[in-house]
mmCIF file of C-alpha atoms and ligand atoms in Angstrom:
data_model
loop_
_atom_site.group_PDB
_atom_site.id
_atom_site.type_symbol
_atom_site.label_atom_id
_atom_site.label_comp_id
_atom_site.label_asym_id
_atom_site.label_seq_id
_atom_site.Cartn_x
_atom_site.Cartn_y
_atom_site.Cartn_z
ATOM 1 C CA MET A 100 -31.909 -53.139 9.275
ATOM 2 C CA ASN A 101 -33.722 -53.725 12.692
ATOM 3 C CA LEU A 102 -36.527 -55.245 10.665
ATOM 4 C CA LEU A 103 -34.296 -58.284 10.270
ATOM 5 C CA ASN A 104 -34.303 -58.798 14.151
ATOM 6 C CA SER A 105 -38.056 -59.038 14.453
ATOM 7 C CA SER A 106 -39.753 -61.644 16.562
ATOM 8 C CA SER A 107 -39.993 -64.997 14.909
ATOM 9 C CA ALA A 108 -43.855 -65.068 15.010
ATOM 10 C CA GLU A 109 -43.882 -61.900 12.886
ATOM 11 C CA TRP A 110 -41.097 -63.300 10.709
ATOM 12 C CA GLY A 111 -43.123 -66.340 9.668
ATOM 13 C CA ASP A 112 -46.288 -64.284 8.879
ATOM 14 C CA TRP A 113 -46.430 -63.465 5.181
ATOM 15 C CA ARG A 114 -48.731 -60.419 5.894
ATOM 16 C CA TRP A 115 -45.939 -58.975 8.004
ATOM 17 C CA GLN A 116 -43.286 -59.764 5.462
ATOM 18 C CA TYR A 117 -45.309 -58.193 2.764
ATOM 19 C CA GLY A 118 -46.186 -55.011 4.892
ATOM 20 C CA ASN A 119 -42.580 -54.464 5.818
ATOM 21 C CA ARG A 120 -41.050 -54.599 2.504
ATOM 22 C CA LEU A 121 -37.979 -52.305 1.880
ATOM 23 C CA ARG A 122 -39.347 -49.876 -0.673
ATOM 24 C CA ARG A 123 -37.674 -46.582 -0.248
ATOM 25 C CA PRO A 124 -33.962 -45.735 -0.821
ATOM 26 C CA GLU A 125 -33.835 -44.781 2.911
ATOM 27 C CA ASP A 126 -34.831 -48.339 3.838
ATOM 28 C CA LEU A 127 -31.563 -49.365 2.244
ATOM 29 C CA ALA A 128 -29.368 -46.754 3.816
ATOM 30 C CA GLU A 129 -27.435 -49.307 5.805
ATOM 31 C CA LEU A 130 -26.524 -51.273 2.699
ATOM 32 C CA GLY A 131 -24.977 -48.277 1.173
ATOM 33 C CA GLY A 132 -22.427 -48.106 3.982
ATOM 34 C CA GLY A 133 -22.888 -44.172 4.240
ATOM 35 C CA ASN A 134 -22.357 -43.680 0.435
ATOM 36 C CA ASP A 135 -24.659 -40.776 -0.584
ATOM 37 C CA ASN A 136 -23.958 -41.445 -4.338
ATOM 38 C CA LEU A 137 -25.507 -44.835 -3.812
ATOM 39 C CA LEU A 138 -28.676 -43.527 -2.077
ATOM 40 C CA GLU A 139 -29.018 -41.072 -5.034
ATOM 41 C CA GLU A 140 -28.603 -43.825 -7.534
ATOM 42 C CA TRP A 141 -31.218 -45.941 -5.848
ATOM 43 C CA ASP A 142 -33.541 -42.964 -5.820
ATOM 44 C CA ARG A 143 -32.977 -42.375 -9.617
ATOM 45 C CA VAL A 144 -33.511 -45.955 -10.679
ATOM 46 C CA SER A 145 -36.474 -46.533 -8.491
ATOM 47 C CA GLN A 146 -38.335 -43.663 -10.111
ATOM 48 C CA VAL A 147 -38.268 -45.635 -13.270
ATOM 49 C CA TYR A 148 -38.237 -49.096 -11.890
ATOM 50 C CA PRO A 149 -39.562 -49.322 -8.313
ATOM 51 C CA PHE A 150 -38.203 -51.759 -5.902
ATOM 52 C CA ALA A 151 -39.610 -53.785 -3.036
ATOM 53 C CA ILE A 152 -37.770 -56.471 -0.984
ATOM 54 C CA THR A 153 -39.238 -58.687 1.652
ATOM 55 C CA PRO A 154 -37.205 -58.664 4.942
ATOM 56 C CA TYR A 155 -36.884 -62.486 4.404
ATOM 57 C CA TYR A 156 -35.335 -62.043 0.980
ATOM 58 C CA ALA A 157 -33.095 -59.147 2.199
ATOM 59 C CA SER A 158 -31.869 -61.428 5.080
ATOM 60 C CA LEU A 159 -30.403 -63.864 2.442
ATOM 61 C CA MET A 160 -27.920 -61.256 1.229
ATOM 62 C CA ASP A 161 -24.556 -60.448 2.592
ATOM 63 C CA PRO A 162 -25.027 -56.771 3.499
ATOM 64 C CA THR A 163 -21.357 -55.988 3.025
ATOM 65 C CA ASP A 164 -20.831 -57.504 -0.334
ATOM 66 C CA ARG A 165 -21.964 -55.388 -3.303
ATOM 67 C CA SER A 166 -21.575 -58.244 -5.727
ATOM 68 C CA ASP A 167 -23.790 -60.593 -3.725
ATOM 69 C CA PRO A 168 -26.025 -62.614 -5.997
ATOM 70 C CA ILE A 169 -29.188 -62.069 -3.915
ATOM 71 C CA ARG A 170 -28.367 -58.256 -3.737
ATOM 72 C CA ARG A 171 -27.987 -58.133 -7.545
ATOM 73 C CA GLN A 172 -31.364 -59.689 -8.057
ATOM 74 C CA CYS A 173 -33.273 -57.232 -5.822
ATOM 75 C CA LEU A 174 -31.473 -53.861 -5.317
ATOM 76 C CA PRO A 175 -31.716 -51.246 -7.878
ATOM 77 C CA ASP A 176 -28.708 -50.871 -10.034
ATOM 78 C CA ILE A 177 -27.672 -47.647 -12.065
ATOM 79 C CA ARG A 178 -27.084 -49.865 -15.117
ATOM 80 C CA GLU A 179 -30.837 -50.536 -15.441
ATOM 81 C CA LEU A 180 -31.072 -47.038 -16.945
ATOM 82 C CA ALA A 181 -28.321 -47.486 -19.586
ATOM 83 C CA ASP A 182 -30.790 -48.469 -22.335
ATOM 84 C CA ILE A 183 -33.635 -46.319 -21.291
ATOM 85 C CA HIS A 184 -34.017 -44.636 -24.655
ATOM 86 C CA THR A 185 -33.008 -47.536 -26.853
ATOM 87 C CA GLY A 186 -34.281 -50.795 -25.178
ATOM 88 C CA GLN A 187 -37.455 -52.632 -25.977
ATOM 89 C CA ASP A 188 -40.172 -52.924 -23.253
ATOM 90 C CA ASP A 189 -41.799 -56.011 -24.830
ATOM 91 C CA PRO A 190 -39.419 -57.843 -27.225
ATOM 92 C CA LEU A 191 -41.412 -61.016 -26.935
ATOM 93 C CA GLU A 192 -44.488 -59.063 -28.423
ATOM 94 C CA GLU A 193 -46.622 -60.318 -25.578
ATOM 95 C CA ASP A 194 -49.024 -57.339 -25.794
ATOM 96 C CA ARG A 195 -49.630 -57.918 -29.480
ATOM 97 C CA HIS A 196 -50.645 -61.462 -28.698
ATOM 98 C CA MET A 197 -53.583 -60.622 -26.266
ATOM 99 C CA PRO A 198 -56.991 -61.643 -27.809
ATOM 100 C CA VAL A 199 -58.539 -60.190 -24.595
ATOM 101 C CA PRO A 200 -56.875 -58.034 -21.907
ATOM 102 C CA GLY A 201 -54.473 -60.098 -19.827
ATOM 103 C CA LEU A 202 -54.512 -63.297 -21.757
ATOM 104 C CA ILE A 203 -51.373 -63.989 -23.812
ATOM 105 C CA ARG A 204 -51.536 -66.536 -26.379
ATOM 106 C CA ARG A 205 -48.376 -67.524 -28.270
ATOM 107 C CA TYR A 206 -48.927 -71.237 -28.640
ATOM 108 C CA PRO A 207 -51.936 -73.355 -30.060
ATOM 109 C CA ASP A 208 -52.484 -75.563 -26.970
ATOM 110 C CA ARG A 209 -51.728 -73.294 -24.097
ATOM 111 C CA CYS A 210 -51.854 -69.651 -22.942
ATOM 112 C CA LEU A 211 -50.948 -67.391 -20.149
ATOM 113 C CA ALA A 212 -53.201 -65.365 -18.009
ATOM 114 C CA LEU A 213 -51.916 -62.214 -16.131
ATOM 115 C CA ALA A 214 -53.664 -62.449 -12.769
ATOM 116 C CA THR A 215 -51.937 -59.343 -11.104
ATOM 117 C CA ASN A 216 -49.178 -57.015 -11.705
ATOM 118 C CA ARG A 217 -47.908 -57.154 -8.150
ATOM 119 C CA CYS A 218 -44.878 -59.016 -6.870
ATOM 120 C CA ALA A 219 -43.548 -59.594 -3.411
ATOM 121 C CA VAL A 220 -39.989 -58.666 -4.661
ATOM 122 C CA TYR A 221 -39.272 -56.842 -7.908
ATOM 123 C CA CYS A 222 -36.671 -58.895 -9.592
ATOM 124 C CA ARG A 223 -34.265 -56.573 -11.277
ATOM 125 C CA HIS A 224 -33.942 -58.887 -14.222
ATOM 126 C CA CYS A 225 -37.776 -59.225 -14.815
ATOM 127 C CA ASN A 226 -38.945 -59.449 -18.340
ATOM 128 C CA ARG A 227 -42.189 -57.765 -17.550
ATOM 129 C CA LYS A 228 -40.879 -54.617 -16.122
ATOM 130 C CA ARG A 229 -43.385 -52.671 -18.319
ATOM 131 C CA PHE A 230 -46.058 -53.887 -15.879
ATOM 132 C CA TRP A 231 -44.550 -52.215 -12.791
ATOM 133 C CA LYS A 232 -45.355 -48.861 -14.164
ATOM 134 C CA GLN A 233 -49.070 -49.451 -14.033
ATOM 135 C CA GLY A 234 -48.798 -49.093 -10.141
ATOM 136 C CA ASN A 235 -50.816 -51.454 -7.874
ATOM 137 C CA ARG A 236 -53.681 -52.424 -10.063
ATOM 138 C CA ARG A 237 -56.677 -54.321 -8.838
ATOM 139 C CA PHE A 238 -58.162 -56.139 -11.643
ATOM 140 C CA SER A 239 -62.050 -56.323 -11.747
ATOM 141 C CA ARG A 240 -64.074 -59.499 -11.871
ATOM 142 C CA SER A 241 -65.061 -58.735 -15.443
ATOM 143 C CA TYR A 242 -61.413 -58.755 -16.256
ATOM 144 C CA PHE A 243 -61.079 -62.391 -14.991
ATOM 145 C CA GLN A 244 -64.368 -63.388 -16.503
ATOM 146 C CA GLY A 245 -63.144 -62.017 -19.879
ATOM 147 C CA MET A 246 -60.116 -64.255 -19.875
ATOM 148 C CA SER A 247 -61.976 -67.416 -18.742
ATOM 149 C CA ASP A 248 -64.787 -66.700 -21.279
ATOM 150 C CA TRP A 249 -62.285 -66.524 -24.083
ATOM 151 C CA VAL A 250 -60.563 -69.795 -23.073
ATOM 152 C CA ALA A 251 -64.056 -71.515 -22.916
ATOM 153 C CA GLN A 252 -64.483 -70.351 -26.556
ATOM 154 C CA ASN A 253 -61.285 -71.829 -27.829
ATOM 155 C CA PRO A 254 -61.285 -75.645 -27.586
ATOM 156 C CA SER A 255 -57.721 -76.149 -28.847
ATOM 157 C CA LEU A 256 -56.496 -74.785 -25.481
ATOM 158 C CA ARG A 257 -55.830 -77.502 -23.028
ATOM 159 C CA GLU A 258 -53.689 -75.661 -20.536
ATOM 160 C CA VAL A 259 -53.673 -72.217 -18.855
ATOM 161 C CA ILE A 260 -50.819 -70.740 -16.984
ATOM 162 C CA VAL A 261 -51.922 -68.442 -14.271
ATOM 163 C CA SER A 262 -49.021 -65.950 -13.906
ATOM 164 C CA GLY A 263 -48.312 -62.154 -13.489
ATOM 165 C CA GLY A 264 -46.847 -60.495 -11.555
ATOM 166 C CA ASP A 265 -47.259 -63.127 -8.843
ATOM 167 C CA PRO A 266 -50.688 -64.787 -8.751
ATOM 168 C CA LEU A 267 -50.188 -65.841 -5.094
ATOM 169 C CA LEU A 268 -50.632 -62.190 -4.096
ATOM 170 C CA LEU A 269 -54.226 -62.308 -5.217
ATOM 171 C CA PRO A 270 -56.744 -62.304 -2.523
ATOM 172 C CA GLU A 271 -57.498 -65.994 -1.701
ATOM 173 C CA ALA A 272 -61.225 -65.599 -2.857
ATOM 174 C CA ALA A 273 -60.164 -64.155 -6.192
ATOM 175 C CA LEU A 274 -57.670 -66.881 -6.757
ATOM 176 C CA ASP A 275 -60.205 -69.526 -5.860
ATOM 177 C CA ARG A 276 -62.840 -68.062 -8.116
ATOM 178 C CA PHE A 277 -60.533 -67.733 -11.089
ATOM 179 C CA LEU A 278 -59.059 -71.177 -10.846
ATOM 180 C CA GLY A 279 -62.543 -72.550 -10.376
ATOM 181 C CA SER A 280 -63.937 -70.783 -13.459
ATOM 182 C CA LEU A 281 -60.973 -72.229 -15.510
ATOM 183 C CA LYS A 282 -61.472 -75.717 -14.004
ATOM 184 C CA ALA A 283 -65.071 -75.633 -15.161
ATOM 185 C CA ILE A 284 -64.090 -75.418 -18.842
ATOM 186 C CA PRO A 285 -64.401 -78.954 -20.162
ATOM 187 C CA HIS A 286 -61.629 -78.907 -22.673
ATOM 188 C CA LEU A 287 -59.017 -77.498 -20.113
ATOM 189 C CA GLU A 288 -57.002 -80.487 -18.988
ATOM 190 C CA VAL A 289 -54.295 -78.810 -16.932
ATOM 191 C CA LEU A 290 -53.693 -75.648 -14.895
ATOM 192 C CA ARG A 291 -50.378 -74.210 -14.158
ATOM 193 C CA ILE A 292 -49.251 -71.393 -11.651
ATOM 194 C CA GLY A 293 -46.200 -69.440 -12.277
ATOM 195 C CA SER A 294 -44.916 -67.867 -9.074
ATOM 196 C CA ARG A 295 -41.767 -66.736 -7.407
ATOM 197 C CA ILE A 296 -43.241 -66.771 -3.906
ATOM 198 C CA PRO A 297 -41.327 -69.895 -2.799
ATOM 199 C CA ALA A 298 -38.060 -68.118 -3.316
ATOM 200 C CA VAL A 299 -39.012 -64.560 -2.134
ATOM 201 C CA MET A 300 -41.749 -64.974 0.459
ATOM 202 C CA PRO A 301 -42.142 -68.619 1.172
ATOM 203 C CA MET A 302 -44.270 -68.033 4.273
ATOM 204 C CA ARG A 303 -47.197 -67.204 1.962
ATOM 205 C CA ILE A 304 -47.503 -70.896 1.054
ATOM 206 C CA ASP A 305 -49.673 -72.048 3.914
ATOM 207 C CA LYS A 306 -52.227 -74.932 4.353
ATOM 208 C CA GLN A 307 -55.129 -72.693 3.372
ATOM 209 C CA LEU A 308 -53.602 -71.510 0.173
ATOM 210 C CA VAL A 309 -52.496 -75.065 -0.708
ATOM 211 C CA GLY A 310 -55.899 -76.283 0.031
ATOM 212 C CA ILE A 311 -57.362 -73.892 -2.575
ATOM 213 C CA MET A 312 -54.775 -74.959 -5.302
ATOM 214 C CA LYS A 313 -55.182 -78.631 -4.489
ATOM 215 C CA LYS A 314 -58.923 -78.525 -5.558
ATOM 216 C CA TYR A 315 -57.808 -77.855 -8.985
ATOM 217 C CA ARG A 316 -55.334 -80.660 -9.767
ATOM 218 C CA PRO A 317 -53.801 -81.560 -12.150
ATOM 219 C CA LEU A 318 -52.116 -78.266 -11.297
ATOM 220 C CA TRP A 319 -48.477 -77.778 -11.915
ATOM 221 C CA PHE A 320 -46.479 -75.196 -10.070
ATOM 222 C CA ASN A 321 -43.551 -73.405 -11.638
ATOM 223 C CA THR A 322 -41.295 -71.271 -9.604
ATOM 224 C CA GLN A 323 -37.939 -69.506 -10.047
ATOM 225 C CA PHE A 324 -34.968 -70.048 -7.912
ATOM 226 C CA ASN A 325 -31.795 -68.629 -9.425
ATOM 227 C CA HIS A 326 -29.161 -69.270 -6.875
ATOM 228 C CA PRO A 327 -28.477 -72.056 -4.345
ATOM 229 C CA ARG A 328 -28.559 -69.635 -1.484
ATOM 230 C CA GLU A 329 -32.335 -69.212 -2.114
ATOM 231 C CA ILE A 330 -32.862 -72.715 -1.204
ATOM 232 C CA THR A 331 -33.464 -72.271 2.523
ATOM 233 C CA PRO A 332 -35.367 -74.317 5.137
ATOM 234 C CA GLU A 333 -38.304 -71.879 4.617
ATOM 235 C CA ALA A 334 -38.240 -72.427 0.938
ATOM 236 C CA ALA A 335 -38.068 -76.205 1.424
ATOM 237 C CA ARG A 336 -40.976 -76.221 3.783
ATOM 238 C CA ALA A 337 -43.182 -74.230 1.263
ATOM 239 C CA CYS A 338 -42.305 -76.559 -1.522
ATOM 240 C CA ASP A 339 -42.938 -79.617 0.543
ATOM 241 C CA LEU A 340 -46.457 -78.346 1.387
ATOM 242 C CA LEU A 341 -47.062 -78.126 -2.387
ATOM 243 C CA LEU A 342 -45.474 -81.486 -3.198
ATOM 244 C CA THR A 343 -47.245 -83.481 -0.523
ATOM 245 C CA ALA A 344 -50.535 -81.963 -1.755
ATOM 246 C CA GLY A 345 -49.832 -83.636 -5.105
ATOM 247 C CA ILE A 346 -48.741 -80.414 -6.757
ATOM 248 C CA PRO A 347 -45.600 -81.037 -8.866
ATOM 249 C CA VAL A 348 -43.017 -78.224 -8.490
ATOM 250 C CA SER A 349 -40.720 -77.319 -11.441
ATOM 251 C CA ASN A 350 -38.159 -74.481 -11.614
ATOM 252 C CA GLN A 351 -37.556 -71.954 -14.253
ATOM 253 C CA ALA A 352 -34.196 -70.290 -13.661
ATOM 254 C CA VAL A 353 -32.920 -67.395 -15.566
ATOM 255 C CA LEU A 354 -29.186 -67.322 -16.531
ATOM 256 C CA LEU A 355 -28.006 -63.995 -14.939
ATOM 257 C CA LYS A 356 -24.473 -62.548 -15.203
ATOM 258 C CA GLY A 357 -22.973 -62.116 -11.750
ATOM 259 C CA VAL A 358 -25.592 -64.211 -10.201
ATOM 260 C CA ASN A 359 -25.371 -67.706 -11.535
ATOM 261 C CA ASP A 360 -23.175 -67.706 -14.603
ATOM 262 C CA GLU A 361 -20.614 -70.232 -13.224
ATOM 263 C CA PRO A 362 -21.066 -73.963 -13.887
ATOM 264 C CA GLU A 363 -20.441 -74.762 -10.167
ATOM 265 C CA THR A 364 -23.219 -72.330 -9.054
ATOM 266 C CA LEU A 365 -25.668 -73.683 -11.607
ATOM 267 C CA ARG A 366 -24.841 -77.264 -10.448
ATOM 268 C CA GLU A 367 -25.284 -76.498 -6.860
ATOM 269 C CA LEU A 368 -28.610 -74.868 -7.795
ATOM 270 C CA PHE A 369 -29.808 -77.954 -9.708
ATOM 271 C CA TYR A 370 -28.567 -80.373 -7.081
ATOM 272 C CA GLY A 371 -30.353 -78.314 -4.411
ATOM 273 C CA LEU A 372 -33.586 -78.293 -6.191
ATOM 274 C CA GLN A 373 -33.421 -82.033 -6.916
ATOM 275 C CA ARG A 374 -32.936 -82.678 -3.200
ATOM 276 C CA LEU A 375 -36.308 -81.014 -2.682
ATOM 277 C CA SER A 376 -37.912 -83.064 -5.433
ATOM 278 C CA ILE A 377 -38.179 -79.921 -7.595
ATOM 279 C CA ARG A 378 -37.570 -80.610 -11.264
ATOM 280 C CA PRO A 379 -35.283 -78.166 -12.934
ATOM 281 C CA TYR A 380 -37.346 -77.392 -16.032
ATOM 282 C CA TYR A 381 -35.912 -74.394 -17.980
ATOM 283 C CA LEU A 382 -32.876 -72.386 -17.839
ATOM 284 C CA PHE A 383 -33.821 -69.100 -19.601
ATOM 285 C CA SER A 384 -31.383 -67.063 -21.522
ATOM 286 C CA CYS A 385 -32.139 -63.553 -20.197
ATOM 287 C CA ASP A 386 -34.568 -61.732 -22.550
ATOM 288 C CA ARG A 387 -33.443 -58.651 -24.282
ATOM 289 C CA VAL A 388 -35.815 -56.512 -22.376
ATOM 290 C CA LYS A 389 -35.151 -52.925 -21.419
ATOM 291 C CA GLY A 390 -33.387 -52.446 -18.108
ATOM 292 C CA VAL A 391 -31.757 -55.790 -17.867
ATOM 293 C CA ASP A 392 -28.783 -55.499 -20.275
ATOM 294 C CA HIS A 393 -26.215 -55.892 -17.478
ATOM 295 C CA PHE A 394 -27.545 -59.362 -16.707
ATOM 296 C CA GLN A 395 -26.984 -60.745 -20.283
ATOM 297 C CA VAL A 396 -24.710 -63.726 -20.658
ATOM 298 C CA ALA A 397 -23.535 -64.639 -24.097
ATOM 299 C CA ILE A 398 -25.430 -67.623 -25.441
ATOM 300 C CA PRO A 399 -22.390 -69.603 -26.465
ATOM 301 C CA LYS A 400 -21.028 -69.247 -22.883
ATOM 302 C CA GLY A 401 -24.418 -70.604 -21.472
ATOM 303 C CA MET A 402 -24.236 -73.458 -23.962
ATOM 304 C CA GLU A 403 -20.695 -74.257 -22.939
ATOM 305 C CA MET A 404 -21.629 -74.267 -19.223
ATOM 306 C CA MET A 405 -24.589 -76.599 -20.023
ATOM 307 C CA GLU A 406 -22.241 -78.899 -21.935
ATOM 308 C CA GLN A 407 -19.846 -79.115 -19.010
ATOM 309 C CA LEU A 408 -22.837 -80.065 -16.753
ATOM 310 C CA TRP A 409 -24.292 -82.473 -19.133
ATOM 311 C CA GLN A 410 -21.980 -85.347 -18.494
ATOM 312 C CA ARG A 411 -21.347 -84.748 -14.949
ATOM 313 C CA THR A 412 -24.756 -84.225 -13.633
ATOM 314 C CA SER A 413 -27.867 -86.426 -13.219
ATOM 315 C CA GLY A 414 -30.292 -86.018 -16.040
ATOM 316 C CA LEU A 415 -33.057 -85.346 -13.540
ATOM 317 C CA CYS A 416 -31.400 -82.203 -12.529
ATOM 318 C CA LEU A 417 -30.638 -80.796 -16.019
ATOM 319 C CA PRO A 418 -33.018 -78.088 -17.253
ATOM 320 C CA ARG A 419 -33.469 -77.314 -20.904
ATOM 321 C CA PHE A 420 -31.610 -74.178 -21.794
ATOM 322 C CA VAL A 421 -33.857 -71.924 -23.944
ATOM 323 C CA LEU A 422 -34.146 -68.639 -25.547
ATOM 324 C CA ASP A 423 -37.497 -67.104 -25.904
ATOM 325 C CA ALA A 424 -38.119 -65.487 -29.310
ATOM 326 C CA PRO A 425 -40.861 -63.027 -30.245
ATOM 327 C CA GLY A 426 -44.435 -64.083 -30.791
ATOM 328 C CA GLU A 427 -45.331 -67.494 -32.031
ATOM 329 C CA ARG A 428 -41.705 -68.562 -32.401
ATOM 330 C CA GLY A 429 -41.633 -69.050 -28.772
ATOM 331 C CA LYS A 430 -38.917 -70.846 -26.831
ATOM 332 C CA ILE A 431 -36.012 -72.151 -28.764
ATOM 333 C CA PRO A 432 -33.972 -74.979 -27.250
ATOM 334 C CA LEU A 433 -30.169 -74.265 -26.999
ATOM 335 C CA GLN A 434 -28.893 -77.703 -26.917
ATOM 336 C CA PRO A 435 -25.281 -78.327 -26.037
ATOM 337 C CA LEU A 436 -23.309 -79.516 -28.951
ATOM 338 C CA SER A 437 -21.471 -82.634 -27.874
ATOM 339 C CA ARG A 438 -17.730 -82.307 -28.266
ATOM 340 C CA GLN A 439 -17.582 -86.022 -28.347
ATOM 341 C CA ASP A 440 -17.454 -87.793 -31.632
ATOM 342 C CA TRP A 441 -20.522 -89.613 -32.651
ATOM 343 C CA PRO A 442 -20.303 -93.308 -32.119
ATOM 344 C CA ASP A 443 -19.632 -95.323 -35.328
ATOM 345 C CA MET A 444 -23.161 -96.109 -36.527
ATOM 346 C CA LYS A 445 -22.155 -97.715 -39.790
ATOM 347 C CA ARG A 446 -24.988 -99.655 -41.471
ATOM 348 C CA ARG A 447 -24.670 -103.446 -41.540
HETATM 349 C C1 PLP B 146 -43.430 -69.696 -21.801
HETATM 350 C C2 PLP B 146 -44.916 -69.547 -22.136
HETATM 351 C C3 PLP B 146 -45.855 -70.649 -22.024
HETATM 352 C C4 PLP B 146 -45.393 -71.939 -21.574
HETATM 353 O O1 PLP B 146 -44.474 -72.651 -22.320
HETATM 354 P P1 PLP B 146 -43.923 -74.118 -21.896
HETATM 355 O O2 PLP B 146 -42.953 -74.407 -22.952
HETATM 356 O O3 PLP B 146 -45.205 -75.010 -21.931
HETATM 357 O O4 PLP B 146 -43.469 -73.944 -20.466
HETATM 358 C C5 PLP B 146 -47.070 -70.353 -22.375
HETATM 359 N N1 PLP B 146 -47.433 -69.224 -22.877
HETATM 360 C C6 PLP B 146 -46.682 -68.147 -22.999
HETATM 361 C C7 PLP B 146 -47.155 -66.880 -23.557
HETATM 362 C C8 PLP B 146 -45.336 -68.253 -22.635
HETATM 363 O O5 PLP B 146 -44.582 -67.228 -22.678
HETATM 364 S S1 SF4 B 147 -41.665 -62.395 -9.540
HETATM 365 FE FE1 SF4 B 147 -41.664 -62.647 -11.775
HETATM 366 S S2 SF4 B 147 -43.081 -61.084 -12.652
HETATM 367 FE FE2 SF4 B 147 -42.410 -60.543 -10.536
HETATM 368 S S3 SF4 B 147 -40.646 -59.235 -10.709
HETATM 369 FE FE3 SF4 B 147 -39.905 -61.296 -10.385
HETATM 370 S S4 SF4 B 147 -39.699 -62.094 -12.463
HETATM 371 FE FE4 SF4 B 147 -41.061 -60.280 -12.625
#
């Protein structure tokens, strides 16, 4: 990939990164090592689940290693088609919990706004793969207005999570306008952004963008690093810009087979995040969404790993391991069961 040898000025420009994403099987030819079957597989998979990879994210993988954890997260895999006729597109029933288009409400005090269906990199394990099919949508002003009007009419909501897709791919003016309209609602106390940009296109986080977000504090930023190798100097710079602007950064990792399902990998990930002052917030058990079956890790295995980490790792780097259940049931904590005996707590 000659793209990976571009001049450093271009490399650090997010528009260049976004515009030069690898999107066609031919773009990946070098990674196939001359294997025509692989090219054909990528073609078949991408007709159902498209792919896009920033040169930056591609540069994090070892091109010679097919089991590379970065590669597994971004390259199409034939196993995505295994449950094409049987899998569920929306097992969390998000679409049934939309009072107005784009707004998902599954909890009394908070809701989630889908600001766009675009992403810089399409994660193969994404639980909103159903969105990708809609192509590059541009949402209208009335779409955003509809969501903020509804929030304004529901005073029990105190927090809105602006997510997607990746909300940091919105034009700056649109992001500014939407956050501003939410901030103007008196009963909304807190805003949150959910974005994977720090891990997949960290150069997007620049002073101007942070300046917009900063106006709407308290604003919390949740991102998704899944592997310690994603924690690069570029990612550190992006998160530091947010943190020094007074925007706390938390991480929502997904437990993924072949990517991070080893206790040592998880520990390195959580330690690495803590070194950047990022709080590991959740570790999600992979949702049972169509096209991600090959990433599933058995829940008891996940719990066992968390239990191993529990005693040997600073509490500040331990996320809560959770399973998301349909509709209002929401996130269910999967607490490690302590193997130790309970201390003797006899009553006196
Ligand atoms: C996960 C989620 C939230 C946020 O839940 P927290 O536990 O506060 O992180 C809010 N709304 C929806 C629809 C969600 O899926
Ligand atoms: S960034 Fe988020 S929404 Fe986009 S593909 Fe990845 S997991 Fe899905």
